[in-house]
Amino acid sequence: MPAIDRIVVDRAPWATRVAFLSAGEVVDLWIEAADRPSLLGGIALGRVVALHRDTGSATVAVPGAEVHVTTRTLVEGAAVLVQITRDTISAKRAVARLGVELASGSLVLTSHTAGVGLSAAIGGKARRSAIRSALAASAPNDAGLLVRSTGADIPIEDLVADAEHLAQRWNALSERSALLEPPAWLQPPIPIVTAARSHAPGVEPEIDESGEAFEECGGGDALAGALAHRVPLEGGGELVVDMVEAATLVDVNLPSGGGAEGFRRANEAAGLAAIRQMRLRGVHGTVLLDLPRMTDRATRKRIQERIAEQAATDPVGTRVLGWTPGGMLEIVREGARRPLADDLLTDPREPASSPRAVAWDALRAARREANRIARPRLCVAPAVAAWFDGPGQPILQVERRRLGHLSVRVDPALSGNAFRVESEV
Protein backbone atom coordinates (compact mmCIF):
# COMPACT_ATOMS: atom_id res chain seq x y z
CA MET A 1 0.00 0.00 0.00
CA PRO A 2 1.40 3.46 -0.90
CA ALA A 3 2.34 5.85 1.90
CA ILE A 4 -0.18 8.30 3.36
CA ASP A 5 -0.35 11.31 1.03
CA ARG A 6 -3.33 13.28 2.38
CA ILE A 7 -4.71 14.17 5.81
CA VAL A 8 -8.22 15.64 6.19
CA VAL A 9 -9.17 17.09 9.58
CA ASP A 10 -12.80 17.77 10.49
CA ARG A 11 -12.67 20.04 13.54
CA ALA A 12 -15.94 20.58 15.41
CA PRO A 13 -16.50 21.83 18.97
CA TRP A 14 -17.54 18.36 20.14
CA ALA A 15 -14.87 16.25 18.41
CA THR A 16 -12.05 16.25 15.89
CA ARG A 17 -12.08 13.60 13.17
CA VAL A 18 -9.01 12.83 11.09
CA ALA A 19 -8.93 10.80 7.88
CA PHE A 20 -5.59 9.63 6.49
CA LEU A 21 -5.62 8.77 2.80
CA SER A 22 -3.29 6.81 0.56
CA ALA A 23 -3.82 7.08 -3.21
CA GLY A 24 -7.40 8.28 -2.59
CA GLU A 25 -8.33 5.53 -0.12
CA VAL A 26 -8.96 6.16 3.58
CA VAL A 27 -6.50 3.95 5.46
CA ASP A 28 -6.54 5.39 9.00
CA LEU A 29 -9.18 7.13 11.10
CA TRP A 30 -8.70 9.03 14.36
CA ILE A 31 -11.35 10.64 16.54
CA GLU A 32 -10.77 12.73 19.64
CA ALA A 33 -13.72 13.85 21.75
CA ALA A 34 -13.62 17.31 23.31
CA ASP A 35 -14.85 15.87 26.62
CA ARG A 36 -12.33 13.01 26.55
CA PRO A 37 -9.10 14.32 25.02
CA SER A 38 -6.11 12.10 24.44
CA LEU A 39 -3.35 12.09 27.06
CA LEU A 40 -0.71 10.75 24.68
CA GLY A 41 2.70 12.39 24.80
CA GLY A 42 1.92 14.40 27.92
CA ILE A 43 4.77 14.77 30.41
CA ALA A 44 3.61 15.27 33.98
CA LEU A 45 4.88 15.66 37.47
CA GLY A 46 2.61 13.06 39.04
CA ARG A 47 1.82 11.82 42.52
CA VAL A 48 1.91 8.12 43.45
CA VAL A 49 -1.53 7.33 44.89
CA ALA A 50 -1.34 3.54 45.14
CA LEU A 51 1.23 0.75 44.98
CA HIS A 52 0.41 -2.71 43.66
CA ARG A 53 3.15 -4.95 45.00
CA ASP A 54 1.72 -8.15 43.53
CA THR A 55 1.96 -6.81 39.97
CA GLY A 56 4.99 -4.57 40.38
CA SER A 57 3.09 -1.47 39.37
CA ALA A 58 1.70 1.80 40.70
CA THR A 59 -1.15 4.21 40.09
CA VAL A 60 -0.01 7.76 39.54
CA ALA A 61 -2.25 10.84 39.54
CA VAL A 62 -1.72 13.28 36.66
CA PRO A 63 -3.90 16.32 35.85
CA GLY A 64 -7.46 15.08 35.36
CA ALA A 65 -6.64 11.38 35.35
CA GLU A 66 -4.79 8.45 36.89
CA VAL A 67 -2.24 6.41 34.94
CA HIS A 68 -0.68 2.98 35.32
CA VAL A 69 3.10 2.70 35.70
CA THR A 70 5.17 -0.49 35.84
CA THR A 71 7.68 -0.19 38.68
CA ARG A 72 8.76 -1.74 41.96
CA THR A 73 10.76 1.22 43.25
CA LEU A 74 8.22 3.93 44.04
CA VAL A 75 6.92 5.11 47.40
CA GLU A 76 3.27 6.05 47.95
CA GLY A 77 2.84 9.82 48.00
CA ALA A 78 6.08 10.48 46.10
CA ALA A 79 6.30 12.94 43.23
CA VAL A 80 7.42 11.29 39.97
CA LEU A 81 8.09 12.35 36.40
CA VAL A 82 6.02 10.33 33.90
CA GLN A 83 5.28 10.37 30.18
CA ILE A 84 1.98 9.03 28.82
CA THR A 85 2.53 6.24 26.27
CA ARG A 86 -0.97 4.72 25.88
CA ASP A 87 -4.40 6.26 26.17
CA THR A 88 -7.23 5.35 28.52
CA ILE A 89 -9.36 2.56 27.03
CA SER A 90 -12.79 1.80 28.53
CA ALA A 91 -12.13 1.05 32.20
CA LYS A 92 -8.38 0.65 31.75
CA ARG A 93 -6.17 3.51 32.88
CA ALA A 94 -3.74 5.22 30.55
CA VAL A 95 -0.21 3.80 30.65
CA ALA A 96 2.87 5.88 31.38
CA ARG A 97 6.61 5.34 31.58
CA LEU A 98 8.76 6.62 34.42
CA GLY A 99 10.95 9.45 33.21
CA VAL A 100 10.81 10.81 29.70
CA GLU A 101 12.06 10.17 26.20
CA LEU A 102 12.57 13.20 23.97
CA ALA A 103 13.33 12.79 20.26
CA SER A 104 14.96 15.10 17.73
CA GLY A 105 16.05 13.79 14.35
CA SER A 106 18.00 10.59 14.89
CA LEU A 107 18.59 11.22 18.58
CA VAL A 108 16.60 10.20 21.64
CA LEU A 109 17.23 11.63 25.11
CA THR A 110 16.29 9.27 27.94
CA SER A 111 16.05 10.50 31.51
CA HIS A 112 16.40 7.00 32.98
CA THR A 113 19.83 6.21 31.49
CA ALA A 114 23.21 7.91 31.29
CA GLY A 115 25.96 8.23 28.70
CA VAL A 116 25.80 7.88 24.92
CA GLY A 117 24.45 4.78 23.18
CA LEU A 118 24.60 3.93 19.47
CA SER A 119 22.51 1.64 17.32
CA ALA A 120 24.31 -1.48 16.20
CA ALA A 121 23.49 -0.43 12.62
CA ILE A 122 26.05 2.39 12.88
CA GLY A 123 29.25 0.78 11.63
CA GLY A 124 32.91 1.69 11.70
CA LYS A 125 34.96 1.82 14.87
CA ALA A 126 36.34 5.27 14.10
CA ARG A 127 32.87 6.64 13.22
CA ARG A 128 31.33 5.27 16.39
CA SER A 129 34.14 6.63 18.53
CA ALA A 130 33.87 10.07 16.93
CA ILE A 131 30.11 10.21 17.54
CA ARG A 132 30.48 9.19 21.18
CA SER A 133 33.17 11.78 21.82
CA ALA A 134 31.23 14.58 20.11
CA LEU A 135 27.96 13.85 21.92
CA ALA A 136 29.48 13.25 25.36
CA ALA A 137 29.99 16.97 25.83
CA SER A 138 26.33 17.71 25.00
CA ALA A 139 24.70 14.96 27.06
CA PRO A 140 23.14 16.20 30.34
CA ASN A 141 24.64 14.79 33.51
CA ASP A 142 21.28 13.29 34.55
CA ALA A 143 20.17 11.88 31.17
CA GLY A 144 21.48 9.79 28.31
CA LEU A 145 21.53 10.02 24.52
CA LEU A 146 20.77 7.25 22.02
CA VAL A 147 21.64 7.50 18.32
CA ARG A 148 19.16 5.60 16.17
CA SER A 149 20.11 3.63 13.07
CA THR A 150 18.98 6.56 10.89
CA GLY A 151 21.93 8.52 12.27
CA ALA A 152 24.47 6.30 10.52
CA ASP A 153 25.17 8.77 7.71
CA ILE A 154 24.21 12.07 9.36
CA PRO A 155 27.05 14.58 9.80
CA ILE A 156 28.35 14.66 13.35
CA GLU A 157 27.75 18.40 13.63
CA ASP A 158 24.04 17.82 12.92
CA LEU A 159 23.89 15.16 15.62
CA VAL A 160 25.53 17.57 18.05
CA ALA A 161 22.97 20.28 17.18
CA ASP A 162 20.13 17.82 17.90
CA ALA A 163 21.78 16.82 21.17
CA GLU A 164 22.06 20.42 22.31
CA HIS A 165 18.41 21.03 21.42
CA LEU A 166 17.34 17.98 23.44
CA ALA A 167 19.49 19.01 26.39
CA GLN A 168 17.82 22.44 26.42
CA ARG A 169 14.36 20.83 26.42
CA TRP A 170 15.32 18.45 29.20
CA ASN A 171 16.83 21.23 31.35
CA ALA A 172 13.68 23.34 30.89
CA LEU A 173 11.49 20.42 32.00
CA SER A 174 13.70 19.79 35.03
CA GLU A 175 13.62 23.43 36.07
CA ARG A 176 9.84 23.60 35.65
CA SER A 177 9.29 20.42 37.68
CA ALA A 178 11.17 21.96 40.62
CA LEU A 179 8.66 24.83 40.74
CA LEU A 180 5.41 22.84 40.58
CA GLU A 181 3.31 20.77 42.95
CA PRO A 182 2.00 17.46 41.57
CA PRO A 183 -0.09 16.67 39.73
CA ALA A 184 0.88 19.17 37.01
CA TRP A 185 1.68 19.05 33.31
CA LEU A 186 5.24 19.88 32.36
CA GLN A 187 4.35 19.32 28.72
CA PRO A 188 0.65 19.02 27.83
CA PRO A 189 -0.56 16.05 25.76
CA ILE A 190 0.22 16.33 22.06
CA PRO A 191 -2.63 18.00 20.07
CA ILE A 192 -4.26 15.66 17.58
CA VAL A 193 -3.24 17.71 14.51
CA THR A 194 0.39 17.71 15.67
CA ALA A 195 0.18 13.96 16.22
CA ALA A 196 -1.29 13.56 12.72
CA ARG A 197 1.73 15.33 11.23
CA SER A 198 4.02 12.88 13.03
CA HIS A 199 1.93 9.94 11.82
CA ALA A 200 2.51 10.97 8.19
CA PRO A 201 5.70 13.09 8.05
CA GLY A 202 5.78 15.60 5.23
CA VAL A 203 1.99 15.71 4.72
CA GLU A 204 0.30 18.91 5.88
CA PRO A 205 -3.23 18.37 7.27
CA GLU A 206 -6.18 20.03 5.52
CA ILE A 207 -8.31 21.53 8.30
CA ASP A 208 -12.02 22.00 7.65
CA GLU A 209 -14.69 22.99 10.19
CA SER A 210 -17.73 22.24 8.04
CA GLY A 211 -17.32 18.46 7.89
CA GLU A 212 -17.78 18.55 4.10
CA ALA A 213 -14.17 17.70 3.23
CA PHE A 214 -14.24 14.71 5.58
CA GLU A 215 -17.36 13.35 3.87
CA GLU A 216 -16.13 14.11 0.36
CA CYS A 217 -12.84 12.27 0.86
CA GLY A 218 -14.70 9.15 1.98
CA GLY A 219 -14.15 9.57 5.71
CA GLY A 220 -17.82 9.21 6.58
CA ASP A 221 -18.27 5.97 4.64
CA ALA A 222 -15.01 4.56 6.01
CA LEU A 223 -16.11 5.43 9.54
CA ALA A 224 -19.46 3.71 9.11
CA GLY A 225 -17.70 0.58 7.87
CA ALA A 226 -15.18 0.71 10.71
CA LEU A 227 -18.00 0.63 13.28
CA ALA A 228 -20.03 -2.10 11.60
CA HIS A 229 -20.27 -5.59 13.05
CA ARG A 230 -20.46 -7.14 9.57
CA VAL A 231 -18.31 -5.85 6.71
CA PRO A 232 -19.23 -7.02 3.17
CA LEU A 233 -16.37 -8.29 0.99
CA GLU A 234 -15.98 -7.64 -2.72
CA GLY A 235 -17.03 -10.70 -4.62
CA GLY A 236 -19.28 -11.91 -1.82
CA GLY A 237 -18.83 -12.98 1.76
CA GLU A 238 -18.23 -10.86 4.82
CA LEU A 239 -16.05 -10.16 7.83
CA VAL A 240 -17.66 -10.43 11.25
CA VAL A 241 -15.73 -8.38 13.81
CA ASP A 242 -16.11 -8.92 17.55
CA MET A 243 -14.06 -6.88 20.02
CA VAL A 244 -13.86 -8.31 23.52
CA GLU A 245 -11.70 -7.44 26.51
CA ALA A 246 -8.87 -9.84 25.73
CA ALA A 247 -8.75 -9.83 21.92
CA THR A 248 -10.42 -8.95 18.65
CA LEU A 249 -11.96 -11.85 16.77
CA VAL A 250 -12.47 -11.62 12.99
CA ASP A 251 -14.54 -14.37 11.41
CA VAL A 252 -14.52 -14.73 7.63
CA ASN A 253 -17.61 -16.01 5.82
CA LEU A 254 -17.04 -16.82 2.14
CA PRO A 255 -19.42 -18.09 -0.56
CA SER A 256 -18.82 -21.59 -1.85
CA GLY A 257 -17.50 -22.39 -5.31
CA GLY A 258 -14.62 -21.08 -7.37
CA GLY A 259 -12.34 -24.09 -7.10
CA ALA A 260 -9.05 -24.34 -5.20
CA GLU A 261 -7.51 -21.23 -6.77
CA GLY A 262 -10.67 -19.20 -6.30
CA PHE A 263 -10.79 -20.31 -2.66
CA ARG A 264 -7.17 -19.19 -2.16
CA ARG A 265 -7.79 -15.80 -3.77
CA ALA A 266 -10.92 -15.25 -1.68
CA ASN A 267 -9.07 -16.12 1.54
CA GLU A 268 -6.21 -13.81 0.61
CA ALA A 269 -8.57 -10.93 -0.20
CA ALA A 270 -10.43 -11.47 3.07
CA GLY A 271 -7.17 -11.43 5.04
CA LEU A 272 -6.08 -8.16 3.42
CA ALA A 273 -9.52 -6.66 4.11
CA ALA A 274 -9.16 -7.70 7.77
CA ILE A 275 -5.80 -5.89 8.02
CA ARG A 276 -7.42 -2.77 6.57
CA GLN A 277 -10.24 -2.96 9.12
CA MET A 278 -7.73 -3.30 11.96
CA ARG A 279 -6.09 -0.03 10.87
CA LEU A 280 -9.34 1.84 10.34
CA ARG A 281 -10.77 0.74 13.69
CA GLY A 282 -7.56 1.46 15.61
CA VAL A 283 -7.53 -2.08 16.96
CA HIS A 284 -4.58 -3.07 19.09
CA GLY A 285 -3.57 -6.10 21.04
CA THR A 286 -4.21 -9.67 19.89
CA VAL A 287 -6.30 -10.31 16.79
CA LEU A 288 -7.43 -13.81 15.81
CA LEU A 289 -8.37 -14.09 12.14
CA ASP A 290 -10.55 -17.13 11.41
CA LEU A 291 -10.20 -17.78 7.69
CA PRO A 292 -11.98 -20.79 6.17
CA ARG A 293 -9.76 -23.82 6.75
CA MET A 294 -6.91 -24.45 4.29
CA THR A 295 -5.24 -27.84 4.43
CA ASP A 296 -2.48 -27.04 1.95
CA ARG A 297 0.59 -25.74 3.84
CA ALA A 298 2.01 -23.91 0.83
CA THR A 299 -1.27 -22.03 0.38
CA ARG A 300 -1.40 -21.09 4.07
CA LYS A 301 2.19 -19.89 3.95
CA ARG A 302 1.55 -17.78 0.85
CA ILE A 303 -1.52 -16.15 2.36
CA GLN A 304 0.30 -15.47 5.61
CA GLU A 305 3.14 -13.78 3.68
CA ARG A 306 0.70 -11.59 1.71
CA ILE A 307 -1.08 -10.53 4.91
CA ALA A 308 2.29 -9.81 6.56
CA GLU A 309 3.31 -7.64 3.59
CA GLN A 310 0.13 -5.61 3.99
CA ALA A 311 0.60 -5.36 7.76
CA ALA A 312 4.13 -4.01 7.24
CA THR A 313 2.70 -0.89 5.57
CA ASP A 314 0.88 0.10 8.79
CA PRO A 315 2.69 2.97 10.57
CA VAL A 316 1.62 1.28 13.81
CA GLY A 317 3.66 -1.88 14.41
CA THR A 318 1.71 -4.96 13.32
CA ARG A 319 3.14 -8.48 13.54
CA VAL A 320 1.68 -11.59 11.93
CA LEU A 321 2.72 -14.35 14.34
CA GLY A 322 1.43 -17.40 12.49
CA TRP A 323 -1.26 -20.05 12.65
CA THR A 324 -2.58 -21.31 15.96
CA PRO A 325 -3.10 -25.07 16.48
CA GLY A 326 -6.80 -24.43 15.93
CA GLY A 327 -6.16 -22.90 12.52
CA MET A 328 -6.55 -19.17 13.26
CA LEU A 329 -4.02 -16.60 12.10
CA GLU A 330 -2.69 -14.72 15.14
CA ILE A 331 -1.80 -11.05 14.70
CA VAL A 332 -0.61 -8.49 17.23
CA ARG A 333 -1.01 -4.77 16.60
CA GLU A 334 0.71 -2.26 18.84
CA GLY A 335 -1.26 0.89 19.43
CA ALA A 336 -1.33 3.85 21.75
CA ARG A 337 -4.53 5.64 20.72
CA ARG A 338 -8.02 4.53 21.71
CA PRO A 339 -9.90 2.34 19.21
CA LEU A 340 -12.78 4.09 17.45
CA ALA A 341 -15.29 1.81 19.16
CA ASP A 342 -14.23 3.06 22.59
CA ASP A 343 -15.45 6.57 21.80
CA LEU A 344 -18.33 5.84 19.43
CA LEU A 345 -20.04 2.63 20.51
CA THR A 346 -21.85 1.86 23.73
CA ASP A 347 -20.52 -1.70 23.62
CA PRO A 348 -18.20 -2.95 20.85
CA ARG A 349 -19.90 -6.36 21.11
CA GLU A 350 -23.27 -4.75 20.29
CA PRO A 351 -22.40 -2.09 17.68
CA ALA A 352 -24.92 0.64 18.45
CA SER A 353 -23.75 4.25 18.54
CA SER A 354 -23.22 5.73 21.98
CA PRO A 355 -25.48 8.64 23.07
CA ARG A 356 -22.50 10.97 22.64
CA ALA A 357 -21.90 9.82 19.04
CA VAL A 358 -25.61 10.26 18.21
CA ALA A 359 -25.48 13.75 19.72
CA TRP A 360 -22.53 14.61 17.48
CA ASP A 361 -24.48 13.46 14.39
CA ALA A 362 -27.49 15.51 15.51
CA LEU A 363 -25.34 18.63 15.92
CA ARG A 364 -23.89 18.16 12.44
CA ALA A 365 -27.42 17.82 11.06
CA ALA A 366 -28.46 21.03 12.83
CA ARG A 367 -25.59 22.86 11.16
CA ARG A 368 -26.66 21.59 7.74
CA GLU A 369 -30.27 22.70 8.34
CA ALA A 370 -29.35 26.10 9.82
CA ASN A 371 -29.97 28.00 6.55
CA ARG A 372 -33.42 26.47 6.16
CA ILE A 373 -34.70 26.61 9.75
CA ALA A 374 -34.74 29.85 11.73
CA ARG A 375 -35.20 28.25 15.15
CA PRO A 376 -33.87 24.67 14.95
CA ARG A 377 -34.78 22.06 17.55
CA LEU A 378 -33.23 18.65 18.04
CA CYS A 379 -35.59 15.80 18.92
CA VAL A 380 -33.58 13.01 20.47
CA ALA A 381 -33.91 9.85 22.55
CA PRO A 382 -33.74 10.18 26.37
CA ALA A 383 -30.16 8.93 26.62
CA VAL A 384 -28.98 11.50 24.07
CA ALA A 385 -30.85 14.29 25.86
CA ALA A 386 -29.17 13.22 29.11
CA TRP A 387 -25.77 13.61 27.44
CA PHE A 388 -26.72 17.13 26.32
CA ASP A 389 -27.78 17.93 29.90
CA GLY A 390 -24.52 16.55 31.29
CA PRO A 391 -21.08 16.46 29.66
CA GLY A 392 -22.43 17.83 26.36
CA GLN A 393 -23.86 21.01 27.87
CA PRO A 394 -20.81 23.24 27.11
CA ILE A 395 -20.82 22.02 23.51
CA LEU A 396 -24.56 22.69 23.18
CA GLN A 397 -24.02 26.24 24.45
CA VAL A 398 -21.32 26.82 21.80
CA GLU A 399 -23.65 25.66 19.04
CA ARG A 400 -26.49 27.83 20.37
CA ARG A 401 -24.27 30.88 20.07
CA ARG A 402 -23.11 29.82 16.62
CA LEU A 403 -26.60 29.18 15.24
CA GLY A 404 -28.43 31.88 17.19
CA HIS A 405 -30.86 29.32 18.59
CA LEU A 406 -30.87 25.59 19.27
CA SER A 407 -33.11 23.66 21.64
CA VAL A 408 -33.36 19.99 22.57
CA ARG A 409 -36.57 18.02 23.06
CA VAL A 410 -36.85 14.47 24.39
CA ASP A 411 -38.85 12.06 22.25
CA PRO A 412 -39.16 8.68 24.05
CA ALA A 413 -40.43 7.09 20.83
CA LEU A 414 -37.09 7.55 19.11
CA SER A 415 -34.61 4.70 19.08
CA GLY A 416 -31.11 5.29 20.42
CA ASN A 417 -29.61 6.14 17.02
CA ALA A 418 -32.52 8.20 15.68
CA PHE A 419 -33.05 11.96 15.87
CA ARG A 420 -34.87 14.75 14.03
CA VAL A 421 -34.09 18.37 13.27
CA GLU A 422 -37.28 20.45 13.21
CA SER A 423 -38.37 24.05 13.56
CA GLU A 424 -39.92 25.43 16.71
CA VAL A 425 -42.10 27.74 14.62
Short mmCIF file of N, CA and C in Angstrom, two decimals, residues 12 17 36 69 106 137 148 151 161 180 195 198 211 232 251-252 257 274 281 290 293 304 319 330 352 361:
data_model
loop_
_atom_site.label_atom_id
_atom_site.label_comp_id
_atom_site.label_asym_id
_atom_site.label_seq_id
_atom_site.Cartn_x
_atom_site.Cartn_y
_atom_site.Cartn_z
N ALA A 12 -14.67 20.06 14.87
CA ALA A 12 -15.94 20.58 15.41
C ALA A 12 -15.78 20.79 16.91
N ARG A 17 -12.21 14.84 13.93
CA ARG A 17 -12.08 13.60 13.17
C ARG A 17 -10.96 13.77 12.16
N ARG A 36 -13.21 14.12 26.19
CA ARG A 36 -12.33 13.01 26.55
C ARG A 36 -11.06 13.08 25.70
N VAL A 69 1.66 2.72 35.91
CA VAL A 69 3.10 2.70 35.70
C VAL A 69 3.66 1.38 36.21
N SER A 106 17.60 11.98 14.63
CA SER A 106 18.00 10.59 14.89
C SER A 106 18.40 10.35 16.33
N ALA A 137 29.95 15.62 25.28
CA ALA A 137 29.99 16.97 25.83
C ALA A 137 28.60 17.61 25.89
N ARG A 148 19.87 6.63 16.91
CA ARG A 148 19.16 5.60 16.17
C ARG A 148 19.92 5.19 14.91
N GLY A 151 20.83 7.58 12.10
CA GLY A 151 21.93 8.52 12.27
C GLY A 151 23.24 8.04 11.69
N ALA A 161 24.02 19.24 17.11
CA ALA A 161 22.97 20.28 17.18
C ALA A 161 21.69 19.69 17.77
N LEU A 180 6.82 23.22 40.57
CA LEU A 180 5.41 22.84 40.58
C LEU A 180 5.09 21.82 41.67
N ALA A 195 -0.04 15.40 16.28
CA ALA A 195 0.18 13.96 16.22
C ALA A 195 -0.04 13.43 14.80
N SER A 198 2.99 13.87 12.71
CA SER A 198 4.02 12.88 13.03
C SER A 198 3.67 11.51 12.45
N GLY A 211 -17.09 19.90 8.00
CA GLY A 211 -17.32 18.46 7.89
C GLY A 211 -17.46 17.99 6.45
N PRO A 232 -19.14 -6.25 4.42
CA PRO A 232 -19.23 -7.02 3.17
C PRO A 232 -17.87 -7.04 2.45
N ASP A 251 -14.09 -13.17 12.10
CA ASP A 251 -14.54 -14.37 11.41
C ASP A 251 -14.76 -14.04 9.95
N VAL A 252 -14.39 -14.95 9.07
CA VAL A 252 -14.52 -14.73 7.63
C VAL A 252 -15.54 -15.72 7.08
N GLY A 257 -17.76 -22.39 -3.88
CA GLY A 257 -17.50 -22.39 -5.31
C GLY A 257 -16.20 -21.68 -5.63
N ALA A 274 -9.21 -7.69 6.31
CA ALA A 274 -9.16 -7.70 7.77
C ALA A 274 -8.05 -6.78 8.29
N ARG A 281 -10.12 0.79 12.38
CA ARG A 281 -10.77 0.74 13.69
C ARG A 281 -9.82 1.12 14.83
N ASP A 290 -10.04 -15.78 11.68
CA ASP A 290 -10.55 -17.13 11.41
C ASP A 290 -10.93 -17.24 9.94
N ARG A 293 -10.90 -22.92 6.59
CA ARG A 293 -9.76 -23.82 6.75
C ARG A 293 -9.08 -24.16 5.41
N GLN A 304 -0.31 -16.13 4.45
CA GLN A 304 0.30 -15.47 5.61
C GLN A 304 1.32 -14.42 5.17
N ARG A 319 2.39 -7.24 13.77
CA ARG A 319 3.14 -8.48 13.54
C ARG A 319 2.19 -9.64 13.30
N GLU A 330 -2.85 -15.62 13.99
CA GLU A 330 -2.69 -14.72 15.14
C GLU A 330 -1.88 -13.50 14.73
N ALA A 352 -23.94 -0.44 18.53
CA ALA A 352 -24.92 0.64 18.45
C ALA A 352 -24.22 1.91 18.92
N ASP A 361 -23.80 13.51 15.69
CA ASP A 361 -24.48 13.46 14.39
C ASP A 361 -25.63 14.45 14.35
#
